[in-house]
mmCIF file of C-alpha atoms and ligand atoms in Angstrom:
data_model
loop_
_atom_site.group_PDB
_atom_site.id
_atom_site.type_symbol
_atom_site.label_atom_id
_atom_site.label_comp_id
_atom_site.label_asym_id
_atom_site.label_seq_id
_atom_site.Cartn_x
_atom_site.Cartn_y
_atom_site.Cartn_z
ATOM 1 C CA MET F 1 -67.937 54.037 42.897
ATOM 2 C CA PHE F 2 -71.398 52.604 43.521
ATOM 3 C CA ILE F 3 -72.344 52.670 47.191
ATOM 4 C CA LEU F 4 -75.317 50.692 48.406
ATOM 5 C CA GLN F 5 -76.951 53.024 50.916
ATOM 6 C CA GLY F 6 -77.298 51.709 54.448
ATOM 7 C CA PHE F 7 -75.266 48.552 53.724
ATOM 8 C CA MET F 8 -72.318 49.400 55.958
ATOM 9 C CA LYS F 9 -72.657 48.371 59.607
ATOM 10 C CA LEU F 10 -69.244 49.132 61.096
ATOM 11 C CA PHE F 11 -67.205 52.323 60.717
ATOM 12 C CA VAL F 12 -63.544 52.044 61.748
ATOM 13 C CA PHE F 13 -61.300 55.059 62.186
ATOM 14 C CA ASP F 14 -57.558 55.547 62.429
ATOM 15 C CA LEU F 15 -56.655 58.121 65.138
ATOM 16 C CA ASP F 16 -53.579 60.226 64.211
ATOM 17 C CA PHE F 17 -54.351 62.545 61.276
ATOM 18 C CA THR F 18 -57.814 60.972 60.964
ATOM 19 C CA ILE F 19 -59.594 61.846 64.232
ATOM 20 C CA TRP F 20 -57.045 64.379 65.484
ATOM 21 C CA ASP F 21 -53.972 66.374 64.510
ATOM 22 C CA ALA F 22 -51.490 66.241 67.390
ATOM 23 C CA GLY F 23 -49.879 69.565 66.534
ATOM 24 C CA GLY F 24 -48.431 68.415 63.210
ATOM 25 C CA THR F 25 -47.196 65.111 64.594
ATOM 26 C CA TRP F 26 -48.453 61.792 65.998
ATOM 27 C CA CYS F 27 -49.795 61.451 69.524
ATOM 28 C CA ASP F 28 -46.808 59.285 70.514
ATOM 29 C CA CYS F 29 -44.644 62.392 69.980
ATOM 30 C CA THR F 30 -46.599 64.361 72.595
ATOM 31 C CA TYR F 31 -46.070 64.119 76.331
ATOM 32 C CA PRO F 32 -48.182 64.248 79.493
ATOM 33 C CA PRO F 33 -49.422 65.864 81.558
ATOM 34 C CA TYR F 34 -52.158 67.091 79.216
ATOM 35 C CA GLN F 35 -54.524 69.970 79.816
ATOM 36 C CA LYS F 36 -57.846 70.758 78.232
ATOM 37 C CA LYS F 37 -57.979 74.202 76.629
ATOM 38 C CA GLY F 38 -61.365 74.923 75.100
ATOM 39 C CA ASN F 39 -61.977 72.155 72.574
ATOM 40 C CA ASP F 40 -58.277 71.338 72.313
ATOM 41 C CA ILE F 41 -55.680 69.571 74.439
ATOM 42 C CA ILE F 42 -52.245 70.974 75.236
ATOM 43 C CA ASP F 43 -49.302 68.710 76.086
ATOM 44 C CA VAL F 44 -46.488 69.481 78.545
ATOM 45 C CA ASP F 45 -44.492 71.303 75.834
ATOM 46 C CA GLY F 46 -47.449 73.440 74.750
ATOM 47 C CA ARG F 47 -48.197 71.345 71.643
ATOM 48 C CA MET F 48 -51.860 71.639 70.699
ATOM 49 C CA ILE F 49 -53.833 68.488 69.848
ATOM 50 C CA SER F 50 -57.064 69.223 67.980
ATOM 51 C CA MET F 51 -59.870 67.068 66.666
ATOM 52 C CA TYR F 52 -60.873 67.728 63.060
ATOM 53 C CA PRO F 53 -63.990 69.908 62.926
ATOM 54 C CA ASP F 54 -66.556 67.261 61.860
ATOM 55 C CA ILE F 55 -65.583 64.509 64.321
ATOM 56 C CA LEU F 56 -68.314 65.051 66.906
ATOM 57 C CA LYS F 57 -70.955 65.343 64.190
ATOM 58 C CA ILE F 58 -69.720 62.145 62.511
ATOM 59 C CA LEU F 59 -69.718 60.126 65.751
ATOM 60 C CA LEU F 60 -73.117 61.430 66.795
ATOM 61 C CA LYS F 61 -74.760 60.815 63.403
ATOM 62 C CA LEU F 62 -73.337 57.294 63.181
ATOM 63 C CA SER F 63 -74.613 56.442 66.670
ATOM 64 C CA GLU F 64 -78.020 57.898 65.888
ATOM 65 C CA SER F 65 -78.120 55.718 62.775
ATOM 66 C CA ASN F 66 -77.320 52.638 64.899
ATOM 67 C CA LYS F 67 -73.983 52.132 63.186
ATOM 68 C CA MET F 68 -71.142 50.494 65.064
ATOM 69 C CA ILE F 69 -67.919 52.440 65.550
ATOM 70 C CA SER F 70 -64.394 51.241 66.257
ATOM 71 C CA ALA F 71 -60.790 52.432 66.006
ATOM 72 C CA ALA F 72 -57.656 50.892 64.490
ATOM 73 C CA SER F 73 -54.442 52.682 65.369
ATOM 74 C CA ARG F 74 -50.840 51.511 65.206
ATOM 75 C CA THR F 75 -49.544 54.149 67.607
ATOM 76 C CA ASN F 76 -46.560 53.327 69.780
ATOM 77 C CA ALA F 77 -48.296 54.992 72.726
ATOM 78 C CA PRO F 78 -51.682 53.286 73.248
ATOM 79 C CA ASP F 79 -51.959 54.740 76.749
ATOM 80 C CA ILE F 80 -51.644 58.286 75.389
ATOM 81 C CA ALA F 81 -54.175 57.631 72.612
ATOM 82 C CA ASP F 82 -56.545 56.254 75.227
ATOM 83 C CA GLN F 83 -56.066 59.275 77.468
ATOM 84 C CA LEU F 84 -56.672 61.703 74.579
ATOM 85 C CA MET F 85 -59.869 59.877 73.572
ATOM 86 C CA LYS F 86 -61.108 60.211 77.145
ATOM 87 C CA MET F 87 -60.135 63.886 77.391
ATOM 88 C CA PHE F 88 -61.912 64.630 74.105
ATOM 89 C CA ASP F 89 -64.860 62.648 75.557
ATOM 90 C CA ILE F 90 -65.179 60.498 72.435
ATOM 91 C CA HIS F 91 -63.991 57.169 73.945
ATOM 92 C CA HIS F 92 -67.554 56.016 74.655
ATOM 93 C CA TYR F 93 -68.391 55.978 70.934
ATOM 94 C CA PHE F 94 -65.693 53.401 70.098
ATOM 95 C CA HIS F 95 -66.296 49.707 70.724
ATOM 96 C CA HIS F 96 -63.463 47.153 70.802
ATOM 97 C CA PRO F 97 -60.842 49.743 69.735
ATOM 98 C CA GLN F 98 -57.569 48.150 68.594
ATOM 99 C CA ILE F 99 -54.711 50.489 69.519
ATOM 100 C CA TYR F 100 -51.152 49.084 69.335
ATOM 101 C CA PRO F 101 -48.284 48.900 66.827
ATOM 102 C CA GLY F 102 -48.246 46.477 63.913
ATOM 103 C CA SER F 103 -50.040 45.776 60.663
ATOM 104 C CA LYS F 104 -53.683 46.836 60.734
ATOM 105 C CA VAL F 105 -54.560 43.485 59.189
ATOM 106 C CA SER F 106 -54.189 42.008 62.687
ATOM 107 C CA HIS F 107 -56.276 44.857 64.143
ATOM 108 C CA PHE F 108 -59.050 44.054 61.668
ATOM 109 C CA LYS F 109 -58.940 40.310 62.293
ATOM 110 C CA ILE F 110 -59.660 40.997 65.964
ATOM 111 C CA ILE F 111 -62.321 43.580 65.084
ATOM 112 C CA GLN F 112 -63.986 41.037 62.805
ATOM 113 C CA GLN F 113 -64.029 38.458 65.624
ATOM 114 C CA ASN F 114 -65.359 40.951 68.164
ATOM 115 C CA PHE F 115 -68.195 42.325 66.040
ATOM 116 C CA ASN F 116 -68.811 39.106 64.113
ATOM 117 C CA ILE F 117 -69.778 40.913 60.905
ATOM 118 C CA ASP F 118 -68.415 40.439 57.411
ATOM 119 C CA TYR F 119 -65.498 42.575 56.190
ATOM 120 C CA SER F 120 -67.739 43.672 53.315
ATOM 121 C CA GLN F 121 -69.925 45.581 55.789
ATOM 122 C CA MET F 122 -67.026 47.562 57.242
ATOM 123 C CA VAL F 123 -65.677 50.897 56.065
ATOM 124 C CA PHE F 124 -62.284 52.139 57.191
ATOM 125 C CA PHE F 125 -60.876 55.690 57.190
ATOM 126 C CA ASP F 126 -57.107 56.291 57.295
ATOM 127 C CA ASP F 127 -54.602 58.887 56.113
ATOM 128 C CA GLU F 128 -51.764 56.425 55.383
ATOM 129 C CA TYR F 129 -51.845 54.524 52.128
ATOM 130 C CA ARG F 130 -49.930 51.493 53.481
ATOM 131 C CA ASN F 131 -52.855 50.825 55.857
ATOM 132 C CA ILE F 132 -55.461 51.329 53.140
ATOM 133 C CA ASP F 133 -53.529 48.971 50.869
ATOM 134 C CA GLU F 134 -53.320 46.170 53.455
ATOM 135 C CA VAL F 135 -56.817 46.453 54.914
ATOM 136 C CA SER F 136 -58.572 46.726 51.545
ATOM 137 C CA LYS F 137 -57.190 43.285 50.634
ATOM 138 C CA LEU F 138 -59.362 41.818 53.411
ATOM 139 C CA GLY F 139 -62.440 43.065 51.561
ATOM 140 C CA VAL F 140 -62.986 46.124 53.755
ATOM 141 C CA THR F 141 -64.106 49.281 51.931
ATOM 142 C CA CYS F 142 -61.437 51.916 52.542
ATOM 143 C CA GLU F 143 -61.423 55.690 52.306
ATOM 144 C CA PHE F 144 -57.950 57.158 51.871
ATOM 145 C CA LEU F 145 -57.785 60.581 53.536
ATOM 146 C CA GLU F 146 -55.107 62.040 51.326
ATOM 147 C CA ASP F 147 -55.071 65.433 53.023
ATOM 148 C CA GLY F 148 -55.540 64.106 56.570
ATOM 149 C CA GLY F 149 -58.671 64.289 58.672
ATOM 150 C CA VAL F 150 -61.983 62.539 58.243
ATOM 151 C CA HIS F 151 -64.776 64.911 57.282
ATOM 152 C CA TRP F 152 -68.526 64.548 56.968
ATOM 153 C CA ARG F 153 -68.271 64.323 53.184
ATOM 154 C CA HIS F 154 -66.208 61.114 53.550
ATOM 155 C CA VAL F 155 -68.758 59.414 55.817
ATOM 156 C CA GLU F 156 -72.145 60.614 54.564
ATOM 157 C CA PRO F 157 -72.203 58.455 51.389
ATOM 158 C CA TYR F 158 -72.093 55.284 53.516
ATOM 159 C CA LEU F 159 -75.047 56.135 55.744
HETATM 160 MG MG1 LIG O 201 -53.002 58.175 60.753
#
């Protein structure tokens, strides 16, 4: 695939199995209260929620490059996703995050209105093919994270 360097303005990330692995499940299957343990978060049952290793680097490099960052998640527990983002101290990187159940087409329509940039200048990272399939039809460039987790190698080509 030919990628025009520097063309992409907005980078949108799914949360579960893209930004973090909530102990082999989704964050809506974990329960408060949460505790920070080193770089990870532990839920009430001792389940460990970890960010993938390149996340902080990705968010920092994108901000330094003046790229815009958002999130599109269809979790059933937006309040928990929000709390985890704050505990990981990554919430401040994401602008106009759309976190609620439903088709991500509706998430992207609101993102498009909020940022007022063309779908062609957005790139979206997600581990579920149904989301990639729907969002790509809007004209958004999509990266399917087949093995879960967004890594630097997925993002770097778009910078
Ligand atoms: Mg996911």
